[in-house]
Amino acid sequence: MLSEDGTEQLISEMIYEDDSANKQYDNVAKLDDIESQIALKRNQIKSKNIKMKKNQEKFEKVLKTTEMANDYIRLHTVYEYAMSYKKQDKDYVLPKEAEIFLNIQNELNITSIDEAKELIKKSRLERIEINKQRKEVLELQRELNHLETIKEEKLSSSNLYIHNIKFRWK
């Protein structure tokens, strides 16, 4: 069919010459894509948070073990001196630090500083893994915030969004 200016044009092209209606539908499609990405990010964050919550007890145990191993190393010399004094004087009473050392030794089931250092090394690897999980969640939250900002900008620039409306109730 011939258009007003005499060029050959399809009817569908003539109908949609004013492309503003099409652009509005494009915005809807893009908004739907953004909405689906937002929903996906929220689900990913939720599942990772659930996983992290399940690992929270393990994390607390790792921190406690690390702290106890560090105390074991710190109190080792106190214990050695106390045992030396005990050999010299049978009436010598072990200081509280030496008793704490023995309790830690029994609880961790270790007998040397090297074993305590090995426990610290293992716990360090576990803490690194836990921090990776936290980093992943933070990255997902950052992406989610970015997507929500894009969505808000798209809505503001389209004719689909009415903003700055104030309601007055009487």
Tab-separated table of C-alpha atoms in Angstrom:
chain	number	residue	atom	x	y	z
A	1	MET	CA	0.000	0.000	0.000
A	2	LEU	CA	1.175	3.548	-0.655
A	3	SER	CA	1.719	5.857	2.265
A	4	GLU	CA	0.902	9.575	2.364
A	5	ASP	CA	4.326	10.482	0.985
A	6	GLY	CA	3.984	7.995	-1.891
A	7	THR	CA	6.362	5.299	-0.680
A	8	GLU	CA	5.342	1.699	-0.449
A	9	GLN	CA	4.657	0.641	3.129
A	10	LEU	CA	3.078	-2.275	4.916
A	11	ILE	CA	-0.212	-1.655	6.659
A	12	SER	CA	1.250	-2.794	9.982
A	13	GLU	CA	3.997	-0.211	9.580
A	14	MET	CA	1.431	2.472	8.896
A	15	ILE	CA	-0.638	1.513	11.902
A	16	TYR	CA	2.359	1.659	14.210
A	17	GLU	CA	4.012	4.721	12.712
A	18	ASP	CA	3.452	6.433	16.005
A	19	ASP	CA	5.754	4.075	17.851
A	20	SER	CA	4.999	5.435	21.322
A	21	ALA	CA	2.546	2.588	21.968
A	22	ASN	CA	5.158	-0.005	20.980
A	23	LYS	CA	7.812	1.641	23.131
A	24	GLN	CA	5.468	1.506	26.083
A	25	TYR	CA	5.037	-2.247	25.559
A	26	ASP	CA	8.808	-2.608	25.224
A	27	ASN	CA	9.131	-0.953	28.610
A	28	VAL	CA	6.636	-3.429	30.038
A	29	ALA	CA	8.645	-6.341	28.637
A	30	LYS	CA	11.866	-4.898	30.018
A	31	LEU	CA	10.184	-4.242	33.360
A	32	ASP	CA	8.951	-7.824	33.411
A	33	ASP	CA	12.519	-8.990	32.771
A	34	ILE	CA	13.791	-6.804	35.571
A	35	GLU	CA	11.029	-8.059	37.866
A	36	SER	CA	11.950	-11.671	37.120
A	37	GLN	CA	15.630	-10.916	37.764
A	38	ILE	CA	14.712	-9.222	41.048
A	39	ALA	CA	12.649	-12.239	42.088
A	40	LEU	CA	15.515	-14.557	41.151
A	41	LYS	CA	18.024	-12.513	43.189
A	42	ARG	CA	15.674	-12.469	46.184
A	43	ASN	CA	15.299	-16.255	46.023
A	44	GLN	CA	19.067	-16.710	45.755
A	45	ILE	CA	19.635	-14.438	48.752
A	46	LYS	CA	16.984	-16.284	50.737
A	47	SER	CA	18.481	-19.713	50.012
A	48	LYS	CA	22.008	-18.537	50.842
A	49	ASN	CA	20.790	-16.966	54.089
A	50	ILE	CA	19.087	-20.222	55.040
A	51	LYS	CA	22.301	-22.099	54.289
A	52	MET	CA	24.302	-19.620	56.356
A	53	LYS	CA	21.868	-19.892	59.243
A	54	LYS	CA	22.277	-23.667	59.219
A	55	ASN	CA	26.058	-23.179	59.340
A	56	GLN	CA	25.847	-20.605	62.144
A	57	GLU	CA	26.300	-23.262	64.855
A	58	LYS	CA	29.329	-24.629	63.015
A	59	PHE	CA	30.733	-21.101	62.715
A	60	GLU	CA	30.332	-20.470	66.440
A	61	LYS	CA	32.056	-23.778	67.189
A	62	VAL	CA	34.936	-22.822	64.868
A	63	LEU	CA	35.352	-19.499	66.658
A	64	LYS	CA	35.280	-21.176	70.062
A	65	THR	CA	37.846	-23.783	68.987
A	66	THR	CA	40.124	-21.100	67.580
A	67	GLU	CA	39.871	-19.057	70.747
A	68	MET	CA	40.588	-22.086	72.903
A	69	ALA	CA	43.582	-23.103	70.768
A	70	ASN	CA	44.977	-19.569	71.054
A	71	ASP	CA	44.488	-19.702	74.836
A	72	TYR	CA	46.228	-23.087	74.887
A	73	ILE	CA	49.263	-21.600	73.151
A	74	ARG	CA	49.240	-18.520	75.384
A	75	LEU	CA	48.942	-20.540	78.609
A	76	HIS	CA	51.425	-23.257	77.635
A	77	THR	CA	54.449	-21.500	79.161
A	78	VAL	CA	52.504	-20.728	82.358
A	79	TYR	CA	51.680	-24.430	82.641
A	80	GLU	CA	55.292	-25.466	81.977
A	81	TYR	CA	56.580	-23.131	84.710
A	82	ALA	CA	53.882	-24.309	87.114
A	83	MET	CA	54.813	-27.957	86.522
A	84	SER	CA	58.474	-27.083	87.033
A	85	TYR	CA	57.667	-25.443	90.376
A	86	LYS	CA	55.456	-28.401	91.316
A	87	LYS	CA	58.401	-30.806	90.803
A	88	GLN	CA	60.542	-28.674	93.106
A	89	ASP	CA	57.902	-28.119	95.782
A	90	LYS	CA	55.250	-30.758	96.458
A	91	ASP	CA	53.083	-28.233	98.354
A	92	TYR	CA	52.965	-25.841	95.386
A	93	VAL	CA	49.405	-25.119	94.297
A	94	LEU	CA	48.848	-24.828	90.539
A	95	PRO	CA	47.668	-21.371	89.478
A	96	LYS	CA	44.252	-20.923	87.909
A	97	GLU	CA	45.852	-20.422	84.477
A	98	ALA	CA	47.434	-23.889	84.659
A	99	GLU	CA	44.044	-25.424	85.507
A	100	ILE	CA	42.459	-23.574	82.591
A	101	PHE	CA	45.257	-24.885	80.363
A	102	LEU	CA	44.535	-28.473	81.449
A	103	ASN	CA	40.793	-28.016	80.848
A	104	ILE	CA	41.450	-26.676	77.355
A	105	GLN	CA	43.869	-29.524	76.672
A	106	ASN	CA	41.229	-32.068	77.673
A	107	GLU	CA	38.411	-30.379	75.777
A	108	LEU	CA	40.391	-29.986	72.548
A	109	ASN	CA	42.079	-33.359	73.027
A	110	ILE	CA	45.498	-32.013	72.104
A	111	THR	CA	48.924	-32.467	73.672
A	112	SER	CA	51.193	-29.970	71.911
A	113	ILE	CA	51.405	-26.442	70.584
A	114	ASP	CA	51.746	-27.851	67.069
A	115	GLU	CA	48.352	-29.530	67.386
A	116	ALA	CA	46.857	-26.246	68.597
A	117	LYS	CA	48.391	-24.419	65.612
A	118	GLU	CA	46.953	-27.084	63.295
A	119	LEU	CA	43.482	-26.537	64.791
A	120	ILE	CA	43.860	-22.798	64.195
A	121	LYS	CA	44.954	-23.440	60.613
A	122	LYS	CA	41.925	-25.688	59.961
A	123	SER	CA	39.554	-23.177	61.509
A	124	ARG	CA	41.074	-20.423	59.377
A	125	LEU	CA	40.105	-22.344	56.232
A	126	GLU	CA	36.573	-22.807	57.550
A	127	ARG	CA	36.304	-19.111	58.395
A	128	ILE	CA	37.484	-18.236	54.888
A	129	GLU	CA	34.701	-20.435	53.465
A	130	ILE	CA	32.104	-18.807	55.724
A	131	ASN	CA	33.309	-15.342	54.709
A	132	LYS	CA	33.030	-16.352	51.036
A	133	GLN	CA	29.381	-17.241	51.637
A	134	ARG	CA	28.787	-13.893	53.320
A	135	LYS	CA	30.504	-12.107	50.440
A	136	GLU	CA	28.252	-13.911	47.939
A	137	VAL	CA	25.153	-12.760	49.821
A	138	LEU	CA	26.414	-9.189	49.943
A	139	GLU	CA	27.155	-9.279	46.217
A	140	LEU	CA	23.654	-10.600	45.494
A	141	GLN	CA	22.161	-7.849	47.659
A	142	ARG	CA	24.218	-5.260	45.773
A	143	GLU	CA	22.936	-6.645	42.463
A	144	LEU	CA	19.382	-6.645	43.805
A	145	ASN	CA	19.670	-2.989	44.835
A	146	HIS	CA	21.032	-2.139	41.391
A	147	LEU	CA	18.134	-3.937	39.677
A	148	GLU	CA	15.600	-2.181	41.887
A	149	THR	CA	17.182	1.160	41.027
A	150	ILE	CA	16.974	0.326	37.311
A	151	LYS	CA	13.343	-0.717	37.732
A	152	GLU	CA	12.523	2.528	39.501
A	153	GLU	CA	14.239	4.559	36.777
A	154	LYS	CA	12.399	2.641	34.040
A	155	LEU	CA	9.074	3.195	35.768
A	156	SER	CA	9.826	6.880	36.254
A	157	SER	CA	10.745	7.352	32.602
A	158	SER	CA	7.727	5.437	31.294
A	159	ASN	CA	4.145	6.581	31.252
A	160	LEU	CA	3.227	3.661	33.474
A	161	TYR	CA	4.349	5.285	36.693
A	162	ILE	CA	2.556	8.037	38.557
A	163	HIS	CA	4.712	9.633	41.189
A	164	ASN	CA	4.369	12.444	43.703
A	165	ILE	CA	0.694	11.829	44.359
A	166	LYS	CA	-0.419	12.850	47.805
A	167	PHE	CA	-3.654	11.622	49.281
A	168	ARG	CA	-5.530	13.618	51.841
A	169	TRP	CA	-7.964	11.809	54.073
A	170	LYS	CA	-10.743	13.790	55.669
